[in-house]
Amino acid sequence: MFQISALPSERFSHLYGLSDEDLDAAGVVVRVADAKPGYPCRVTLRDAEPGTRMLLLSYEHQDAATPYRSRHAIFVCDGARDAAPAPGEVPEQLCSRLLSIRAFSNGGMMVEADVVEGAGAAETFTRLLANPEASYLHVHFAKYGCYAARVDRA
């Protein structure tokens, strides 16, 4: 069994409601969702509804002091609240996209990886977490390479 974790809103709440100018000064770009799907929020694990104010920012999702340390652009809905998927649940946002899934050791070294259509994500999560060297998984949207979510054993 696996557990998908969204990014916690507390990491971004200090940005909620700021002016475009203040966000720009913080290195955050404001976008307004104009299509669905198209703007996947990493806090809600849902695609934003058209008209939603989105924060586009760089986020360090892999902070281990290894060659795999990494950061990339993510979208967060302005004012997003935490998602809480049930164990074994794969949100539609992940099911509907091509995913790159990377398994990491406790020390932050990549030990295995795969690319899968989102419909096959649950089976791939289970298979990769069966590797005794794998401590956690990072899911990325394969097309743009953006970090999507973390997966742990439940």
mmCIF file with all atom_site columns, C-alpha atoms in Angstrom:
data_model
loop_
_atom_site.group_PDB
_atom_site.id
_atom_site.type_symbol
_atom_site.label_atom_id
_atom_site.label_alt_id
_atom_site.label_comp_id
_atom_site.label_asym_id
_atom_site.label_entity_id
_atom_site.label_seq_id
_atom_site.pdbx_PDB_ins_code
_atom_site.Cartn_x
_atom_site.Cartn_y
_atom_site.Cartn_z
_atom_site.occupancy
_atom_site.B_iso_or_equiv
_atom_site.pdbx_formal_charge
_atom_site.auth_seq_id
_atom_site.auth_comp_id
_atom_site.auth_asym_id
_atom_site.auth_atom_id
_atom_site.pdbx_PDB_model_num
ATOM 1   C CA . MET A 1 1   ? 0.000   0.000  0.000   1.00 0.00 ? 1   MET A CA 1
ATOM 2   C CA . PHE A 1 2   ? 1.155   3.549  -0.689  1.00 0.00 ? 2   PHE A CA 1
ATOM 3   C CA . GLN A 1 3   ? 0.326   7.075  0.457   1.00 0.00 ? 3   GLN A CA 1
ATOM 4   C CA . ILE A 1 4   ? 0.505   10.104 -1.830  1.00 0.00 ? 4   ILE A CA 1
ATOM 5   C CA . SER A 1 5   ? 1.380   13.400 -0.148  1.00 0.00 ? 5   SER A CA 1
ATOM 6   C CA . ALA A 1 6   ? 0.630   16.850 -1.496  1.00 0.00 ? 6   ALA A CA 1
ATOM 7   C CA . LEU A 1 7   ? 2.798   19.802 -0.600  1.00 0.00 ? 7   LEU A CA 1
ATOM 8   C CA . PRO A 1 8   ? 1.585   21.427 2.647   1.00 0.00 ? 8   PRO A CA 1
ATOM 9   C CA . SER A 1 9   ? -0.169  24.791 2.283   1.00 0.00 ? 9   SER A CA 1
ATOM 10  C CA . GLU A 1 10  ? 1.863   26.194 5.200   1.00 0.00 ? 10  GLU A CA 1
ATOM 11  C CA . ARG A 1 11  ? 4.904   26.354 2.887   1.00 0.00 ? 11  ARG A CA 1
ATOM 12  C CA . PHE A 1 12  ? 3.078   28.814 0.632   1.00 0.00 ? 12  PHE A CA 1
ATOM 13  C CA . SER A 1 13  ? 0.482   30.564 2.822   1.00 0.00 ? 13  SER A CA 1
ATOM 14  C CA . HIS A 1 14  ? 2.772   33.581 3.311   1.00 0.00 ? 14  HIS A CA 1
ATOM 15  C CA . LEU A 1 15  ? 2.341   34.222 -0.447  1.00 0.00 ? 15  LEU A CA 1
ATOM 16  C CA . TYR A 1 16  ? -1.467  33.951 -0.509  1.00 0.00 ? 16  TYR A CA 1
ATOM 17  C CA . GLY A 1 17  ? -3.194  37.195 -1.408  1.00 0.00 ? 17  GLY A CA 1
ATOM 18  C CA . LEU A 1 18  ? -0.030  39.213 -2.056  1.00 0.00 ? 18  LEU A CA 1
ATOM 19  C CA . SER A 1 19  ? -0.033  41.744 -4.876  1.00 0.00 ? 19  SER A CA 1
ATOM 20  C CA . ASP A 1 20  ? 1.450   40.813 -8.228  1.00 0.00 ? 20  ASP A CA 1
ATOM 21  C CA . GLU A 1 21  ? 4.273   43.262 -7.516  1.00 0.00 ? 21  GLU A CA 1
ATOM 22  C CA . ASP A 1 22  ? 5.106   41.716 -4.130  1.00 0.00 ? 22  ASP A CA 1
ATOM 23  C CA . LEU A 1 23  ? 5.011   38.229 -5.626  1.00 0.00 ? 23  LEU A CA 1
ATOM 24  C CA . ASP A 1 24  ? 7.243   39.328 -8.505  1.00 0.00 ? 24  ASP A CA 1
ATOM 25  C CA . ALA A 1 25  ? 9.757   40.665 -5.970  1.00 0.00 ? 25  ALA A CA 1
ATOM 26  C CA . ALA A 1 26  ? 9.708   37.216 -4.316  1.00 0.00 ? 26  ALA A CA 1
ATOM 27  C CA . GLY A 1 27  ? 10.365  35.463 -7.640  1.00 0.00 ? 27  GLY A CA 1
ATOM 28  C CA . VAL A 1 28  ? 6.776   34.228 -7.998  1.00 0.00 ? 28  VAL A CA 1
ATOM 29  C CA . VAL A 1 29  ? 4.896   34.638 -11.278 1.00 0.00 ? 29  VAL A CA 1
ATOM 30  C CA . VAL A 1 30  ? 1.116   35.053 -11.254 1.00 0.00 ? 30  VAL A CA 1
ATOM 31  C CA . ARG A 1 31  ? -0.931  33.193 -13.849 1.00 0.00 ? 31  ARG A CA 1
ATOM 32  C CA . VAL A 1 32  ? -4.686  32.838 -14.219 1.00 0.00 ? 32  VAL A CA 1
ATOM 33  C CA . ALA A 1 33  ? -5.848  29.352 -15.152 1.00 0.00 ? 33  ALA A CA 1
ATOM 34  C CA . ASP A 1 34  ? -7.433  29.516 -18.578 1.00 0.00 ? 34  ASP A CA 1
ATOM 35  C CA . ALA A 1 35  ? -8.068  25.808 -19.204 1.00 0.00 ? 35  ALA A CA 1
ATOM 36  C CA . LYS A 1 36  ? -8.763  22.634 -17.299 1.00 0.00 ? 36  LYS A CA 1
ATOM 37  C CA . PRO A 1 37  ? -6.689  20.536 -17.219 1.00 0.00 ? 37  PRO A CA 1
ATOM 38  C CA . GLY A 1 38  ? -3.614  22.685 -17.460 1.00 0.00 ? 38  GLY A CA 1
ATOM 39  C CA . TYR A 1 39  ? -2.776  24.192 -14.058 1.00 0.00 ? 39  TYR A CA 1
ATOM 40  C CA . PRO A 1 40  ? -2.085  21.378 -11.566 1.00 0.00 ? 40  PRO A CA 1
ATOM 41  C CA . CYS A 1 41  ? -1.952  22.645 -7.976  1.00 0.00 ? 41  CYS A CA 1
ATOM 42  C CA . ARG A 1 42  ? 0.589   20.745 -5.844  1.00 0.00 ? 42  ARG A CA 1
ATOM 43  C CA . VAL A 1 43  ? -1.266  21.548 -2.604  1.00 0.00 ? 43  VAL A CA 1
ATOM 44  C CA . THR A 1 44  ? -4.789  20.484 -3.606  1.00 0.00 ? 44  THR A CA 1
ATOM 45  C CA . LEU A 1 45  ? -3.646  17.782 -6.077  1.00 0.00 ? 45  LEU A CA 1
ATOM 46  C CA . ARG A 1 46  ? -6.351  19.071 -8.434  1.00 0.00 ? 46  ARG A CA 1
ATOM 47  C CA . ASP A 1 47  ? -6.290  20.987 -11.676 1.00 0.00 ? 47  ASP A CA 1
ATOM 48  C CA . ALA A 1 48  ? -7.419  24.559 -11.103 1.00 0.00 ? 48  ALA A CA 1
ATOM 49  C CA . GLU A 1 49  ? -10.729 25.775 -12.443 1.00 0.00 ? 49  GLU A CA 1
ATOM 50  C CA . PRO A 1 50  ? -10.458 28.430 -15.187 1.00 0.00 ? 50  PRO A CA 1
ATOM 51  C CA . GLY A 1 51  ? -10.223 31.876 -13.634 1.00 0.00 ? 51  GLY A CA 1
ATOM 52  C CA . THR A 1 52  ? -8.251  30.682 -10.584 1.00 0.00 ? 52  THR A CA 1
ATOM 53  C CA . ARG A 1 53  ? -5.251  32.806 -9.612  1.00 0.00 ? 53  ARG A CA 1
ATOM 54  C CA . MET A 1 54  ? -2.164  30.592 -9.666  1.00 0.00 ? 54  MET A CA 1
ATOM 55  C CA . LEU A 1 55  ? 1.266   31.095 -8.170  1.00 0.00 ? 55  LEU A CA 1
ATOM 56  C CA . LEU A 1 56  ? 4.108   29.780 -10.337 1.00 0.00 ? 56  LEU A CA 1
ATOM 57  C CA . LEU A 1 57  ? 7.290   29.362 -8.345  1.00 0.00 ? 57  LEU A CA 1
ATOM 58  C CA . SER A 1 58  ? 10.455  27.348 -8.037  1.00 0.00 ? 58  SER A CA 1
ATOM 59  C CA . TYR A 1 59  ? 10.307  24.654 -5.379  1.00 0.00 ? 59  TYR A CA 1
ATOM 60  C CA . GLU A 1 60  ? 13.100  22.446 -4.019  1.00 0.00 ? 60  GLU A CA 1
ATOM 61  C CA . HIS A 1 61  ? 11.422  19.055 -3.870  1.00 0.00 ? 61  HIS A CA 1
ATOM 62  C CA . GLN A 1 62  ? 14.596  16.998 -3.432  1.00 0.00 ? 62  GLN A CA 1
ATOM 63  C CA . ASP A 1 63  ? 16.745  18.659 -0.784  1.00 0.00 ? 63  ASP A CA 1
ATOM 64  C CA . ALA A 1 64  ? 19.110  15.754 -0.087  1.00 0.00 ? 64  ALA A CA 1
ATOM 65  C CA . ALA A 1 65  ? 22.784  16.690 -0.332  1.00 0.00 ? 65  ALA A CA 1
ATOM 66  C CA . THR A 1 66  ? 23.357  14.327 -3.264  1.00 0.00 ? 66  THR A CA 1
ATOM 67  C CA . PRO A 1 67  ? 23.766  14.728 -7.030  1.00 0.00 ? 67  PRO A CA 1
ATOM 68  C CA . TYR A 1 68  ? 19.963  14.308 -7.202  1.00 0.00 ? 68  TYR A CA 1
ATOM 69  C CA . ARG A 1 69  ? 19.221  17.527 -5.308  1.00 0.00 ? 69  ARG A CA 1
ATOM 70  C CA . SER A 1 70  ? 16.577  19.245 -7.420  1.00 0.00 ? 70  SER A CA 1
ATOM 71  C CA . ARG A 1 71  ? 14.122  22.100 -7.787  1.00 0.00 ? 71  ARG A CA 1
ATOM 72  C CA . HIS A 1 72  ? 11.644  22.950 -10.496 1.00 0.00 ? 72  HIS A CA 1
ATOM 73  C CA . ALA A 1 73  ? 8.627   25.105 -11.266 1.00 0.00 ? 73  ALA A CA 1
ATOM 74  C CA . ILE A 1 74  ? 5.294   24.259 -9.626  1.00 0.00 ? 74  ILE A CA 1
ATOM 75  C CA . PHE A 1 75  ? 1.811   25.781 -9.586  1.00 0.00 ? 75  PHE A CA 1
ATOM 76  C CA . VAL A 1 76  ? -0.062  26.476 -6.352  1.00 0.00 ? 76  VAL A CA 1
ATOM 77  C CA . CYS A 1 77  ? -3.591  27.911 -6.233  1.00 0.00 ? 77  CYS A CA 1
ATOM 78  C CA . ASP A 1 78  ? -3.606  31.213 -4.376  1.00 0.00 ? 78  ASP A CA 1
ATOM 79  C CA . GLY A 1 79  ? -5.258  30.261 -1.069  1.00 0.00 ? 79  GLY A CA 1
ATOM 80  C CA . ALA A 1 80  ? -4.986  26.471 -1.600  1.00 0.00 ? 80  ALA A CA 1
ATOM 81  C CA . ARG A 1 81  ? -5.939  24.133 1.248   1.00 0.00 ? 81  ARG A CA 1
ATOM 82  C CA . ASP A 1 82  ? -4.238  20.813 1.951   1.00 0.00 ? 82  ASP A CA 1
ATOM 83  C CA . ALA A 1 83  ? -5.258  17.676 0.089   1.00 0.00 ? 83  ALA A CA 1
ATOM 84  C CA . ALA A 1 84  ? -5.478  14.426 2.035   1.00 0.00 ? 84  ALA A CA 1
ATOM 85  C CA . PRO A 1 85  ? -5.735  11.465 -0.345  1.00 0.00 ? 85  PRO A CA 1
ATOM 86  C CA . ALA A 1 86  ? -6.671  8.155  1.271   1.00 0.00 ? 86  ALA A CA 1
ATOM 87  C CA . PRO A 1 87  ? -4.025  5.402  1.339   1.00 0.00 ? 87  PRO A CA 1
ATOM 88  C CA . GLY A 1 88  ? -3.879  3.818  -2.119  1.00 0.00 ? 88  GLY A CA 1
ATOM 89  C CA . GLU A 1 89  ? -5.813  6.702  -3.745  1.00 0.00 ? 89  GLU A CA 1
ATOM 90  C CA . VAL A 1 90  ? -4.355  8.272  -6.901  1.00 0.00 ? 90  VAL A CA 1
ATOM 91  C CA . PRO A 1 91  ? -5.822  11.745 -7.572  1.00 0.00 ? 91  PRO A CA 1
ATOM 92  C CA . GLU A 1 92  ? -7.241  12.414 -11.051 1.00 0.00 ? 92  GLU A CA 1
ATOM 93  C CA . GLN A 1 93  ? -4.507  15.022 -11.589 1.00 0.00 ? 93  GLN A CA 1
ATOM 94  C CA . LEU A 1 94  ? -1.966  12.178 -11.632 1.00 0.00 ? 94  LEU A CA 1
ATOM 95  C CA . CYS A 1 95  ? -4.157  9.599  -13.380 1.00 0.00 ? 95  CYS A CA 1
ATOM 96  C CA . SER A 1 96  ? -4.633  11.821 -16.417 1.00 0.00 ? 96  SER A CA 1
ATOM 97  C CA . ARG A 1 97  ? -0.980  12.561 -17.260 1.00 0.00 ? 97  ARG A CA 1
ATOM 98  C CA . LEU A 1 98  ? 2.198   10.818 -18.352 1.00 0.00 ? 98  LEU A CA 1
ATOM 99  C CA . LEU A 1 99  ? 4.315   10.451 -15.206 1.00 0.00 ? 99  LEU A CA 1
ATOM 100 C CA . SER A 1 100 ? 7.991   10.041 -14.464 1.00 0.00 ? 100 SER A CA 1
ATOM 101 C CA . ILE A 1 101 ? 8.393   8.202  -11.169 1.00 0.00 ? 101 ILE A CA 1
ATOM 102 C CA . ARG A 1 102 ? 11.715  8.155  -9.335  1.00 0.00 ? 102 ARG A CA 1
ATOM 103 C CA . ALA A 1 103 ? 12.543  5.941  -6.354  1.00 0.00 ? 103 ALA A CA 1
ATOM 104 C CA . PHE A 1 104 ? 15.030  7.286  -3.802  1.00 0.00 ? 104 PHE A CA 1
ATOM 105 C CA . SER A 1 105 ? 16.981  5.685  -0.989  1.00 0.00 ? 105 SER A CA 1
ATOM 106 C CA . ASN A 1 106 ? 16.849  7.020  2.554   1.00 0.00 ? 106 ASN A CA 1
ATOM 107 C CA . GLY A 1 107 ? 20.052  8.912  1.725   1.00 0.00 ? 107 GLY A CA 1
ATOM 108 C CA . GLY A 1 108 ? 18.508  10.649 -1.291  1.00 0.00 ? 108 GLY A CA 1
ATOM 109 C CA . MET A 1 109 ? 20.126  8.553  -4.023  1.00 0.00 ? 109 MET A CA 1
ATOM 110 C CA . MET A 1 110 ? 17.994  7.451  -6.958  1.00 0.00 ? 110 MET A CA 1
ATOM 111 C CA . VAL A 1 111 ? 17.688  3.656  -6.989  1.00 0.00 ? 111 VAL A CA 1
ATOM 112 C CA . GLU A 1 112 ? 15.082  3.069  -9.723  1.00 0.00 ? 112 GLU A CA 1
ATOM 113 C CA . ALA A 1 113 ? 12.809  5.002  -12.088 1.00 0.00 ? 113 ALA A CA 1
ATOM 114 C CA . ASP A 1 114 ? 10.048  4.495  -14.625 1.00 0.00 ? 114 ASP A CA 1
ATOM 115 C CA . VAL A 1 115 ? 7.724   6.403  -16.940 1.00 0.00 ? 115 VAL A CA 1
ATOM 116 C CA . VAL A 1 116 ? 4.050   5.407  -16.979 1.00 0.00 ? 116 VAL A CA 1
ATOM 117 C CA . GLU A 1 117 ? 0.669   6.648  -18.132 1.00 0.00 ? 117 GLU A CA 1
ATOM 118 C CA . GLY A 1 118 ? -1.151  7.890  -15.029 1.00 0.00 ? 118 GLY A CA 1
ATOM 119 C CA . ALA A 1 119 ? -3.747  5.133  -15.279 1.00 0.00 ? 119 ALA A CA 1
ATOM 120 C CA . GLY A 1 120 ? -0.974  2.684  -14.355 1.00 0.00 ? 120 GLY A CA 1
ATOM 121 C CA . ALA A 1 121 ? 0.454   4.779  -11.533 1.00 0.00 ? 121 ALA A CA 1
ATOM 122 C CA . ALA A 1 122 ? -0.823  2.661  -8.622  1.00 0.00 ? 122 ALA A CA 1
ATOM 123 C CA . GLU A 1 123 ? 0.799   -0.508 -9.941  1.00 0.00 ? 123 GLU A CA 1
ATOM 124 C CA . THR A 1 124 ? 4.072   1.321  -10.605 1.00 0.00 ? 124 THR A CA 1
ATOM 125 C CA . PHE A 1 125 ? 4.093   2.907  -7.137  1.00 0.00 ? 125 PHE A CA 1
ATOM 126 C CA . THR A 1 126 ? 3.566   -0.524 -5.575  1.00 0.00 ? 126 THR A CA 1
ATOM 127 C CA . ARG A 1 127 ? 6.279   -2.137 -7.705  1.00 0.00 ? 127 ARG A CA 1
ATOM 128 C CA . LEU A 1 128 ? 8.881   0.576  -7.051  1.00 0.00 ? 128 LEU A CA 1
ATOM 129 C CA . LEU A 1 129 ? 8.168   0.642  -3.307  1.00 0.00 ? 129 LEU A CA 1
ATOM 130 C CA . ALA A 1 130 ? 8.699   -3.140 -3.226  1.00 0.00 ? 130 ALA A CA 1
ATOM 131 C CA . ASN A 1 131 ? 12.391  -2.435 -3.875  1.00 0.00 ? 131 ASN A CA 1
ATOM 132 C CA . PRO A 1 132 ? 13.959  -2.690 -0.395  1.00 0.00 ? 132 PRO A CA 1
ATOM 133 C CA . GLU A 1 133 ? 16.401  0.120  -1.283  1.00 0.00 ? 133 GLU A CA 1
ATOM 134 C CA . ALA A 1 134 ? 13.543  2.540  -2.050  1.00 0.00 ? 134 ALA A CA 1
ATOM 135 C CA . SER A 1 135 ? 12.449  4.759  0.839   1.00 0.00 ? 135 SER A CA 1
ATOM 136 C CA . TYR A 1 136 ? 10.135  7.103  -1.083  1.00 0.00 ? 136 TYR A CA 1
ATOM 137 C CA . LEU A 1 137 ? 9.067   8.086  -4.576  1.00 0.00 ? 137 LEU A CA 1
ATOM 138 C CA . HIS A 1 138 ? 8.898   11.411 -6.338  1.00 0.00 ? 138 HIS A CA 1
ATOM 139 C CA . VAL A 1 139 ? 6.349   11.787 -9.106  1.00 0.00 ? 139 VAL A CA 1
ATOM 140 C CA . HIS A 1 140 ? 6.937   14.262 -11.925 1.00 0.00 ? 140 HIS A CA 1
ATOM 141 C CA . PHE A 1 141 ? 4.794   15.272 -14.868 1.00 0.00 ? 141 PHE A CA 1
ATOM 142 C CA . ALA A 1 142 ? 6.853   13.738 -17.656 1.00 0.00 ? 142 ALA A CA 1
ATOM 143 C CA . LYS A 1 143 ? 6.080   16.301 -20.346 1.00 0.00 ? 143 LYS A CA 1
ATOM 144 C CA . TYR A 1 144 ? 7.340   19.404 -18.507 1.00 0.00 ? 144 TYR A CA 1
ATOM 145 C CA . GLY A 1 145 ? 9.364   17.628 -15.807 1.00 0.00 ? 145 GLY A CA 1
ATOM 146 C CA . CYS A 1 146 ? 7.642   19.439 -12.935 1.00 0.00 ? 146 CYS A CA 1
ATOM 147 C CA . TYR A 1 147 ? 7.447   17.849 -9.499  1.00 0.00 ? 147 TYR A CA 1
ATOM 148 C CA . ALA A 1 148 ? 3.938   16.547 -8.788  1.00 0.00 ? 148 ALA A CA 1
ATOM 149 C CA . ALA A 1 149 ? 3.842   14.661 -5.463  1.00 0.00 ? 149 ALA A CA 1
ATOM 150 C CA . ARG A 1 150 ? 5.630   12.350 -3.047  1.00 0.00 ? 150 ARG A CA 1
ATOM 151 C CA . VAL A 1 151 ? 4.696   8.723  -2.451  1.00 0.00 ? 151 VAL A CA 1
ATOM 152 C CA . ASP A 1 152 ? 5.578   6.694  0.653   1.00 0.00 ? 152 ASP A CA 1
ATOM 153 C CA . ARG A 1 153 ? 4.673   3.264  1.951   1.00 0.00 ? 153 ARG A CA 1
ATOM 154 C CA . ALA A 1 154 ? 1.379   3.437  3.858   1.00 0.00 ? 154 ALA A CA 1
#
